[in-house]
XYZ file of C-alpha atoms in Angstrom:
324
model
C -0.154 -0.178 0.165
C 1.487 3.328 -0.911
C 1.817 6.198 1.703
C 0.175 8.645 -0.345
C -1.390 12.268 0.577
C -4.414 10.316 1.562
C -2.855 8.274 3.921
C -0.642 10.851 5.382
C -3.591 13.104 6.094
C -5.294 10.156 7.856
C -2.184 9.277 9.853
C -1.815 13.164 10.616
C -5.479 12.934 12.222
C -4.680 9.974 14.121
C -1.421 11.222 15.498
C -2.996 14.481 16.978
C -5.525 12.389 18.526
C -3.001 10.042 19.687
C -0.871 12.714 21.387
C -3.970 14.421 22.953
C -4.924 10.643 24.429
C -1.240 10.527 25.636
C -1.841 13.686 27.565
C -5.102 12.400 29.040
C -3.309 9.207 30.433
C -0.757 11.198 31.922
C -3.842 13.030 33.615
C -5.136 10.013 34.801
C -8.275 10.196 32.390
C -9.120 13.698 33.071
C -11.514 15.149 30.574
C -10.112 17.050 27.613
C -9.587 21.008 28.272
C -11.127 21.161 24.446
C -14.627 21.839 23.740
C -15.160 17.984 22.488
C -18.223 16.307 24.270
C -18.507 12.900 24.717
C -21.239 10.563 26.790
C -18.388 8.559 28.729
C -14.948 8.162 29.665
C -13.083 4.906 28.243
C -13.018 1.957 30.788
C -9.712 0.671 29.663
C -7.204 0.279 32.956
C -4.332 1.814 31.228
C -1.343 0.949 34.110
C -2.588 -2.725 33.972
C -2.888 -3.099 30.261
C 0.786 -1.702 29.846
C 1.883 -4.242 32.211
C 0.470 -6.988 31.022
C 2.461 -6.034 27.494
C 5.404 -5.921 29.457
C 4.914 -9.268 30.565
C 4.275 -10.575 27.126
C 6.833 -8.597 25.446
C 9.940 -11.301 26.184
C 7.961 -14.162 24.188
C 6.604 -11.859 21.492
C 9.933 -11.079 20.769
C 11.296 -14.399 20.827
C 8.402 -15.770 18.801
C 8.829 -13.246 16.124
C 12.492 -13.764 15.663
C 12.153 -17.527 15.677
C 8.761 -18.123 13.815
C 7.704 -14.893 12.610
C 4.444 -14.535 14.126
C 3.071 -14.624 17.486
C -0.300 -15.293 19.222
C -1.275 -15.414 22.929
C -2.008 -19.118 23.907
C -4.967 -18.473 26.324
C -8.102 -16.380 26.092
C -8.165 -13.016 27.423
C -4.603 -13.018 28.684
C -4.005 -9.531 27.163
C -7.220 -8.041 27.763
C -10.282 -9.193 29.957
C -13.574 -10.615 28.624
C -15.716 -7.879 29.550
C -13.182 -5.334 27.918
C -13.295 -7.549 24.548
C -17.315 -7.180 24.989
C -17.011 -3.528 25.346
C -14.761 -3.112 22.368
C -16.768 -5.175 20.254
C -19.853 -3.214 21.381
C -18.309 0.129 20.324
C -17.288 -1.478 16.907
C -21.006 -2.396 16.230
C -22.017 1.339 17.141
C -19.139 2.408 14.870
C -20.960 -0.024 11.935
C -24.518 1.240 12.916
C -23.396 5.035 12.429
C -22.251 4.017 9.019
C -18.690 4.292 9.374
C -17.998 0.927 7.922
C -17.774 0.489 4.082
C -17.233 -2.633 1.861
C -13.902 -3.663 2.083
C -11.434 -4.194 -0.827
C -7.956 -5.133 -1.559
C -5.594 -5.107 -4.696
C -3.667 -7.910 -6.373
C -0.099 -7.018 -7.857
C 0.875 -8.983 -11.030
C 4.371 -10.137 -10.468
C 5.363 -9.921 -14.159
C 3.680 -6.393 -15.213
C 3.361 -4.789 -12.123
C -0.183 -4.040 -12.860
C -2.371 -3.230 -9.770
C -5.995 -4.649 -9.953
C -8.623 -3.957 -7.055
C -11.159 -6.412 -5.924
C -13.984 -6.567 -3.491
C -13.971 -8.796 -0.420
C -17.506 -10.412 -0.324
C -19.357 -10.013 3.062
C -16.369 -7.897 4.507
C -16.863 -4.494 5.618
C -14.096 -1.880 7.342
C -13.476 1.257 8.832
C -10.306 2.994 9.421
C -10.863 4.194 13.008
C -9.047 7.201 14.523
C -9.732 10.130 17.055
C -12.853 11.355 15.583
C -14.499 7.960 16.597
C -13.512 8.748 20.106
C -17.245 9.895 21.251
C -18.824 6.380 19.973
C -15.614 4.243 20.582
C -13.538 5.705 23.531
C -11.995 1.976 24.488
C -11.031 1.398 20.976
C -9.338 4.659 20.486
C -7.684 4.439 23.912
C -6.532 0.652 23.186
C -4.883 1.816 19.833
C -3.205 4.722 21.673
C -1.952 2.872 24.528
C -0.616 0.067 22.415
C 1.101 2.357 20.166
C 2.999 4.146 22.714
C 4.014 0.979 24.721
C 4.259 -2.057 22.185
C 6.943 -0.682 19.706
C 9.258 0.530 22.465
C 8.997 -2.913 24.346
C 9.906 -5.069 21.337
C 12.679 -2.837 20.626
C 14.063 -3.276 24.126
C 13.731 -6.755 24.359
C 15.393 -7.255 21.057
C 18.397 -5.918 22.312
C 18.366 -8.405 25.083
C 17.389 -11.459 23.038
C 20.060 -10.498 20.657
C 22.849 -10.089 23.112
C 21.820 -13.016 25.278
C 21.935 -15.295 21.862
C 25.507 -13.561 21.052
C 26.975 -14.708 24.252
C 25.388 -18.214 24.292
C 26.623 -19.138 20.774
C 29.155 -17.511 18.214
C 27.076 -18.704 15.514
C 23.916 -17.396 16.663
C 20.788 -17.826 14.882
C 19.896 -14.304 15.147
C 23.186 -12.830 13.369
C 21.032 -11.772 10.521
C 18.300 -10.456 12.659
C 18.418 -6.279 12.401
C 16.890 -4.443 15.004
C 13.291 -3.869 14.704
C 13.366 -0.094 14.818
C 9.577 -0.227 15.269
C 8.168 3.423 15.640
C 4.966 5.543 15.858
C 6.295 8.087 13.346
C 2.939 6.650 11.028
C 0.769 3.858 11.354
C -2.302 2.812 9.820
C -5.489 0.837 11.523
C -8.588 -1.114 10.377
C -11.331 -2.339 12.047
C -13.023 -5.124 10.031
C -16.008 -7.143 10.360
C -16.565 -10.534 8.436
C -19.762 -11.589 8.012
C -21.070 -15.299 8.299
C -21.681 -17.215 4.898
C -18.377 -18.194 3.381
C -16.747 -14.744 3.593
C -12.608 -14.859 3.526
C -9.694 -13.318 3.020
C -7.405 -14.152 -0.087
C -3.848 -15.578 0.772
C -1.733 -12.135 0.763
C 1.218 -10.498 2.059
C 0.419 -7.119 4.043
C 3.220 -5.059 2.714
C 4.683 -7.090 -0.404
C 6.002 -3.926 -2.328
C 7.705 -2.152 0.772
C 10.048 0.862 -0.094
C 9.249 0.638 -3.930
C 6.071 2.472 -2.589
C 7.069 4.080 0.534
C 5.446 1.351 2.562
C 7.572 0.752 5.900
C 4.996 -1.359 7.677
C 6.969 -3.810 9.475
C 4.401 -5.542 12.154
C 1.379 -6.398 11.953
C -0.924 -6.689 15.139
C -4.644 -8.066 15.200
C -6.711 -8.015 18.233
C -9.910 -10.240 18.042
C -13.195 -8.863 19.287
C -15.259 -12.114 19.226
C -16.144 -13.224 22.844
C -19.025 -15.559 21.464
C -16.885 -17.455 18.924
C -17.286 -21.166 19.087
C -15.758 -24.130 16.931
C -17.315 -24.493 13.601
C -17.814 -20.640 13.150
C -14.899 -20.649 10.662
C -12.684 -17.494 9.881
C -9.476 -18.955 11.096
C -6.334 -16.903 10.315
C -3.824 -19.375 8.448
C -0.280 -18.434 8.942
C 2.011 -20.237 6.407
C 5.545 -21.419 7.311
C 6.152 -22.999 4.026
C 4.519 -24.458 1.027
C 2.592 -27.156 3.361
C 3.323 -25.940 6.518
C 0.819 -23.478 8.261
C -0.715 -22.759 11.437
C -4.709 -21.980 11.776
C -5.243 -19.499 14.637
C -9.162 -19.118 15.545
C -10.410 -15.619 16.037
C -11.397 -16.197 19.467
C -12.095 -13.085 21.443
C -9.218 -11.515 23.128
C -6.639 -13.212 20.830
C -3.666 -11.269 19.754
C -1.968 -12.024 16.798
C 1.605 -10.405 15.876
C 3.308 -10.969 12.553
C 5.721 -9.288 10.009
C 3.743 -7.430 7.587
C 6.530 -7.501 4.957
C 7.170 -11.285 5.340
C 4.273 -13.825 6.249
C 1.704 -14.869 3.994
C -1.753 -15.593 5.384
C -5.084 -15.906 4.552
C -8.653 -15.607 6.427
C -10.683 -19.090 5.707
C -14.294 -19.107 5.027
C -16.434 -18.149 7.870
C -19.469 -20.851 8.564
C -22.193 -20.829 5.783
C -24.982 -21.302 7.985
C -26.350 -17.887 7.140
C -25.785 -15.106 4.283
C -22.839 -13.169 3.774
C -25.085 -10.378 2.252
C -27.806 -9.927 5.166
C -27.617 -6.406 6.515
C -26.662 -5.806 10.144
C -29.021 -7.789 12.614
C -29.928 -7.641 16.038
C -28.190 -11.353 16.560
C -24.890 -10.405 15.290
C -23.103 -12.850 17.428
C -21.200 -14.559 14.462
C -20.070 -11.568 12.950
C -15.998 -11.687 12.815
C -14.780 -8.480 14.350
C -10.796 -7.863 14.074
C -8.790 -4.727 14.634
C -5.607 -4.428 13.093
C -2.911 -2.116 13.607
C 0.056 -1.721 11.048
C 3.514 -0.404 13.098
C 6.274 0.680 10.853
C 9.890 0.541 11.061
C 12.387 3.363 11.083
C 15.263 0.852 10.028
C 14.504 0.830 6.525
C 17.061 -2.189 6.110
C 14.477 -4.608 7.744
C 12.013 -4.351 5.103
C 12.177 -7.037 2.651
C 15.854 -7.938 4.245
C 17.020 -10.634 2.035
C 19.152 -12.513 4.839
C 15.910 -12.679 7.079
C 15.166 -16.284 7.744
C 11.679 -15.266 6.434
C 12.682 -13.337 3.088
C 11.754 -16.717 0.683
C 8.635 -17.523 1.991
C 6.980 -15.060 -0.354
C 8.793 -16.927 -3.274
C 7.891 -20.267 -1.815
C 4.202 -19.493 -1.577
C 3.728 -17.231 -4.487
C 5.980 -18.962 -7.053
C 5.005 -16.293 -9.909
C 7.175 -13.875 -7.602
C 10.389 -15.285 -9.189
C 9.422 -14.326 -12.710
C-alpha cells in the first residue's frame, strides 16, 4: 500500500488524537480541556494493560524472531473478557453509524506490476481514528496505549534477546536479524467485520512492495473481538511457514496475533455458511467476526524485505510467480 497524501492526512489526524490521548493518560483520565463532548470516559485501565504487554514482550520478541509470528496462548490474556465485549459493542455502534464500507484489496501482477482492485465479499471495514472517540473511546484508547507501549517494548527486548544469543553461541541464529526499529512515526489501523456465509480473505502479504512504494509497515498486530466464537464458526487466520506448513489460529475473543507485515503470507479461511454473507446488520450479530488491526512501521528501512531474513523466501515459496 502506497503511503500517499490521503494516507498521510489520515495518519496525521490520528497522530493528533494520539498525542491528545497520551496527555489524558498522564492526567489519569481527566477530561480534555477542549470543547469536545462525549457521553462517557473509556473503561480501559491503562496501567494494567501496559503491565500485561510488558509481561508478554519477551515471548513476543522471541516468537517473532524465531517463527515470524506470535499469538497469545490463552483466552483474554491481554485484555479481560468484559473489555473485549465493550470494544466489540463500540465496533457495532460504529457500524450502525455508517462508518463501515465494503472492504477491498489489491492484487499485484508480479510480471507486469499491474495493480487490480477487487472487493471482499461479505467483508466491511473502517479506519478508526480520534474522530471516533465519542462512539468508541475504548477502541481509540487501546490503539493509543498499544502504539506508545508495544514498539518500545519489542525494540528493547530485541536488544536483550540478541545480546543473550550472541553470548550463548558464536554462530547465533539471530546474527542476520536486524534491530526492529519499530516506531510510531506513522501507522495505519483497520477495524473489519467478516460476516458468516463463507466470507474470506485471499492469501496475501500485507506489505508486498515495501520501500518501492514507500510502505514501511513492519509489524501487523491483530486483536480479535469475538467473545462468542465457537468451534465451527470458521474465519480462522492461516499463517504460512512454508508451502505445506501452516498454522490455523481461531479468532477467539481476546486473542492477539503479531506477524511481520512484509514477509508472512496469510489468509482468512471462510466463515461458517449457516447464514448469508449479504444480510444487513441484524440484532443477532454474535457470529460476525470482528478484528482490529494496527500496522506498526519501522524506521530501520533495511529490515523491510531483508534478503538475509530467515523468512525472506516465504513469499517466493508461497507465490512462485514472484520469481519470474
